[in-house]
Amino acid sequence: MGNARPRLFRLKQDNAVINRMGFNNDGHAAVLQRLVARRARGGIVGVNIGANKDSADRMGDSVKGIEVFEEVASYITINISSPNTPGLRNLQGKADLQRLLERVNAVRKSKTPMLLKIAPDLAPDDLQDVASICAGGAVDGVIIANTTLSREGLHSPLAKEAGGLSGQPLFELSTRCLADFHDLSGGKIPLVGVGGIHDAASAQAKFKAGASLLQLYSALVYQGPGLVREICAGLSNGCCAAQSPR
Ligand SMILES: Cc1cc2nc3c(=O)[nH]c(=O)nc-3n(C[C@H](O)[C@H](O)[C@H](O)COP(=O)(O)O)c2cc1C
């Protein structure tokens, strides 16, 4: 069901999006059925799992997600960084994160990679804790980052809408977070760079900051799916003036 509408806003002047979708989906059974029916087409399909907003056991929701989806997913993302589910981001704290990862690892039956997705708003000490736990082998990779609660530098009249901000204004914050995490974890685990990628140069900057893989979302809203091909072409043509905030 998710949150009440409107819950998705285009900030056109800022090439950005604010969303407070609240995990609108049809539930485990329906999603599993769709995946099984269509997975034969191949490709890489990641399943992103989180907690219901009214859950009495948020960690338990991630455990259930692993149990249901690990056999059909190319990889699983444990999302503890959506700003739209009250309390979810608290699972990034050291003790809770250790407990969560112990619980999900205890039920894993396959080699399906399990990645953790973190917020770009983590304080330096918290980022250090997450990096130490992840570098210790509790996950196969880390996705950096989810949307931000920051509203710095926006011009759009919709800038005050509640929710997570994504798109170009997230680029610098998320790329710095990626670079810091890469340093803190000693380059020991694969990192997926996401946040504000909108052309080949911004994609290249994520690799320079330590990413091995990339994801993008908001720029597709403004530039369409052809952007992926454009970025790949730019990268293989050896673009780009460096944009890393390092
Ligand atoms: C409409 C919308 C829905 C999203 N839903 C999720 C979600 O369910 N789980 C998640 O981990 N991230 C979610 N995100 C965050 C994106 O996956 C991504 O981390 C973020 O938008 C930053 O990338 P971008 O600047 O390329 O959009 C969502 C983003 C948008 C715009």
PDB file of N, CA and C and ligand atoms in Angstrom, residues 8 17 19 21 23 48 79 117 145-147 166-167 170 194-196 216-218, ligand 1:
ATOM      1  N   LEU A   8       5.378  11.345  -4.474  1.00  0.00           N
ATOM      2  CA  LEU A   8       6.518  11.391  -5.398  1.00  0.00           C
ATOM      3  C   LEU A   8       6.521  12.746  -6.095  1.00  0.00           C
ATOM      4  N   VAL A  17      14.510  14.357  -7.385  1.00  0.00           N
ATOM      5  CA  VAL A  17      13.227  13.744  -7.040  1.00  0.00           C
ATOM      6  C   VAL A  17      13.142  13.683  -5.512  1.00  0.00           C
ATOM      7  N   ASN A  19      10.903  11.425  -2.800  1.00  0.00           N
ATOM      8  CA  ASN A  19       9.857  10.407  -2.677  1.00  0.00           C
ATOM      9  C   ASN A  19       9.653  10.018  -1.227  1.00  0.00           C
ATOM     10  N   MET A  21       7.500   7.084  -0.822  1.00  0.00           N
ATOM     11  CA  MET A  21       6.610   6.008  -1.274  1.00  0.00           C
ATOM     12  C   MET A  21       6.197   5.107  -0.108  1.00  0.00           C
ATOM     13  N   PHE A  23       7.518   1.972   0.656  1.00  0.00           N
ATOM     14  CA  PHE A  23       7.521   0.537   0.298  1.00  0.00           C
ATOM     15  C   PHE A  23       6.142   0.056  -0.184  1.00  0.00           C
ATOM     16  N   ASN A  48      15.135  -6.002  -3.330  1.00  0.00           N
ATOM     17  CA  ASN A  48      15.428  -5.058  -2.243  1.00  0.00           C
ATOM     18  C   ASN A  48      14.431  -5.282  -1.119  1.00  0.00           C
ATOM     19  N   ASN A  79      17.833  -3.275   2.868  1.00  0.00           N
ATOM     20  CA  ASN A  79      17.675  -1.822   2.903  1.00  0.00           C
ATOM     21  C   ASN A  79      17.383  -1.379   4.332  1.00  0.00           C
ATOM     22  N   LYS A 117      22.426  -1.785   2.070  1.00  0.00           N
ATOM     23  CA  LYS A 117      22.301  -0.434   1.478  1.00  0.00           C
ATOM     24  C   LYS A 117      22.211   0.598   2.589  1.00  0.00           C
ATOM     25  N   ALA A 145      24.576   5.208  -2.175  1.00  0.00           N
ATOM     26  CA  ALA A 145      23.786   5.340  -0.980  1.00  0.00           C
ATOM     27  C   ALA A 145      22.306   5.451  -1.351  1.00  0.00           C
ATOM     28  N   ASN A 146      21.498   5.436  -0.306  1.00  0.00           N
ATOM     29  CA  ASN A 146      20.069   5.684  -0.471  1.00  0.00           C
ATOM     30  C   ASN A 146      19.829   7.198  -0.571  1.00  0.00           C
ATOM     31  N   THR A 147      18.582   7.604  -0.545  1.00  0.00           N
ATOM     32  CA  THR A 147      18.230   9.026  -0.637  1.00  0.00           C
ATOM     33  C   THR A 147      18.640   9.756   0.647  1.00  0.00           C
ATOM     34  N   SER A 166      16.709  12.505  -4.076  1.00  0.00           N
ATOM     35  CA  SER A 166      17.632  11.795  -4.961  1.00  0.00           C
ATOM     36  C   SER A 166      17.901  12.650  -6.189  1.00  0.00           C
ATOM     37  N   GLY A 167      18.808  12.175  -7.054  1.00  0.00           N
ATOM     38  CA  GLY A 167      19.139  12.936  -8.254  1.00  0.00           C
ATOM     39  C   GLY A 167      20.401  13.771  -8.057  1.00  0.00           C
ATOM     40  N   LEU A 170      22.190  14.927  -4.878  1.00  0.00           N
ATOM     41  CA  LEU A 170      22.705  13.864  -4.009  1.00  0.00           C
ATOM     42  C   LEU A 170      24.107  13.412  -4.430  1.00  0.00           C
ATOM     43  N   VAL A 194      25.834   4.648  -6.046  1.00  0.00           N
ATOM     44  CA  VAL A 194      24.540   5.165  -6.529  1.00  0.00           C
ATOM     45  C   VAL A 194      24.264   6.497  -5.855  1.00  0.00           C
ATOM     46  N   GLY A 195      23.659   7.396  -6.611  1.00  0.00           N
ATOM     47  CA  GLY A 195      23.319   8.719  -6.082  1.00  0.00           C
ATOM     48  C   GLY A 195      23.769   9.807  -7.035  1.00  0.00           C
ATOM     49  N   GLY A 196      22.822  10.320  -7.798  1.00  0.00           N
ATOM     50  CA  GLY A 196      23.105  11.480  -8.649  1.00  0.00           C
ATOM     51  C   GLY A 196      23.845  11.193  -9.936  1.00  0.00           C
ATOM     52  N   LEU A 216      21.557   3.593 -11.046  1.00  0.00           N
ATOM     53  CA  LEU A 216      20.995   4.941 -11.137  1.00  0.00           C
ATOM     54  C   LEU A 216      19.481   4.856 -11.282  1.00  0.00           C
ATOM     55  N   TYR A 217      18.833   5.910 -10.861  1.00  0.00           N
ATOM     56  CA  TYR A 217      17.374   5.897 -10.843  1.00  0.00           C
ATOM     57  C   TYR A 217      16.822   7.248 -11.320  1.00  0.00           C
ATOM     58  N   SER A 218      17.030   8.310 -10.556  1.00  0.00           N
ATOM     59  CA  SER A 218      16.361   9.584 -10.843  1.00  0.00           C
ATOM     60  C   SER A 218      16.693  10.141 -12.225  1.00  0.00           C
TER      61      SER A 218
HETATM   62  C1  LIG B   1      10.644   6.647  -6.361  1.00  0.00           C
HETATM   63  C2  LIG B   1      11.823   6.047  -5.669  1.00  0.00           C
HETATM   64  C3  LIG B   1      11.654   4.872  -4.951  1.00  0.00           C
HETATM   65  C4  LIG B   1      12.750   4.273  -4.302  1.00  0.00           C
HETATM   66  N1  LIG B   1      12.566   3.106  -3.608  1.00  0.00           N
HETATM   67  C5  LIG B   1      13.630   2.525  -3.004  1.00  0.00           C
HETATM   68  C6  LIG B   1      13.481   1.282  -2.302  1.00  0.00           C
HETATM   69  O1  LIG B   1      12.393   0.711  -2.221  1.00  0.00           O
HETATM   70  N2  LIG B   1      14.584   0.744  -1.731  1.00  0.00           N
HETATM   71  C7  LIG B   1      15.820   1.335  -1.807  1.00  0.00           C
HETATM   72  O2  LIG B   1      16.797   0.808  -1.277  1.00  0.00           O
HETATM   73  N3  LIG B   1      15.988   2.507  -2.456  1.00  0.00           N
HETATM   74  C8  LIG B   1      14.932   3.107  -3.050  1.00  0.00           C
HETATM   75  N4  LIG B   1      15.108   4.292  -3.722  1.00  0.00           N
HETATM   76  C9  LIG B   1      16.458   4.926  -3.739  1.00  0.00           C
HETATM   77  C10 LIG B   1      17.218   4.610  -5.029  1.00  0.00           C
HETATM   78  O3  LIG B   1      17.373   3.230  -5.203  1.00  0.00           O
HETATM   79  C11 LIG B   1      18.592   5.315  -5.033  1.00  0.00           C
HETATM   80  O4  LIG B   1      19.366   4.811  -3.962  1.00  0.00           O
HETATM   81  C12 LIG B   1      18.477   6.815  -4.886  1.00  0.00           C
HETATM   82  O5  LIG B   1      17.377   7.293  -5.619  1.00  0.00           O
HETATM   83  C13 LIG B   1      19.745   7.538  -5.335  1.00  0.00           C
HETATM   84  O6  LIG B   1      20.012   7.287  -6.694  1.00  0.00           O
HETATM   85  P1  LIG B   1      19.612   8.325  -7.867  1.00  0.00           P
HETATM   86  O7  LIG B   1      20.154   9.685  -7.460  1.00  0.00           O
HETATM   87  O8  LIG B   1      20.250   7.764  -9.101  1.00  0.00           O
HETATM   88  O9  LIG B   1      18.127   8.322  -7.930  1.00  0.00           O
HETATM   89  C14 LIG B   1      14.032   4.901  -4.378  1.00  0.00           C
HETATM   90  C15 LIG B   1      14.194   6.090  -5.113  1.00  0.00           C
HETATM   91  C16 LIG B   1      13.113   6.666  -5.749  1.00  0.00           C
HETATM   92  C17 LIG B   1      13.314   7.955  -6.520  1.00  0.00           C
END
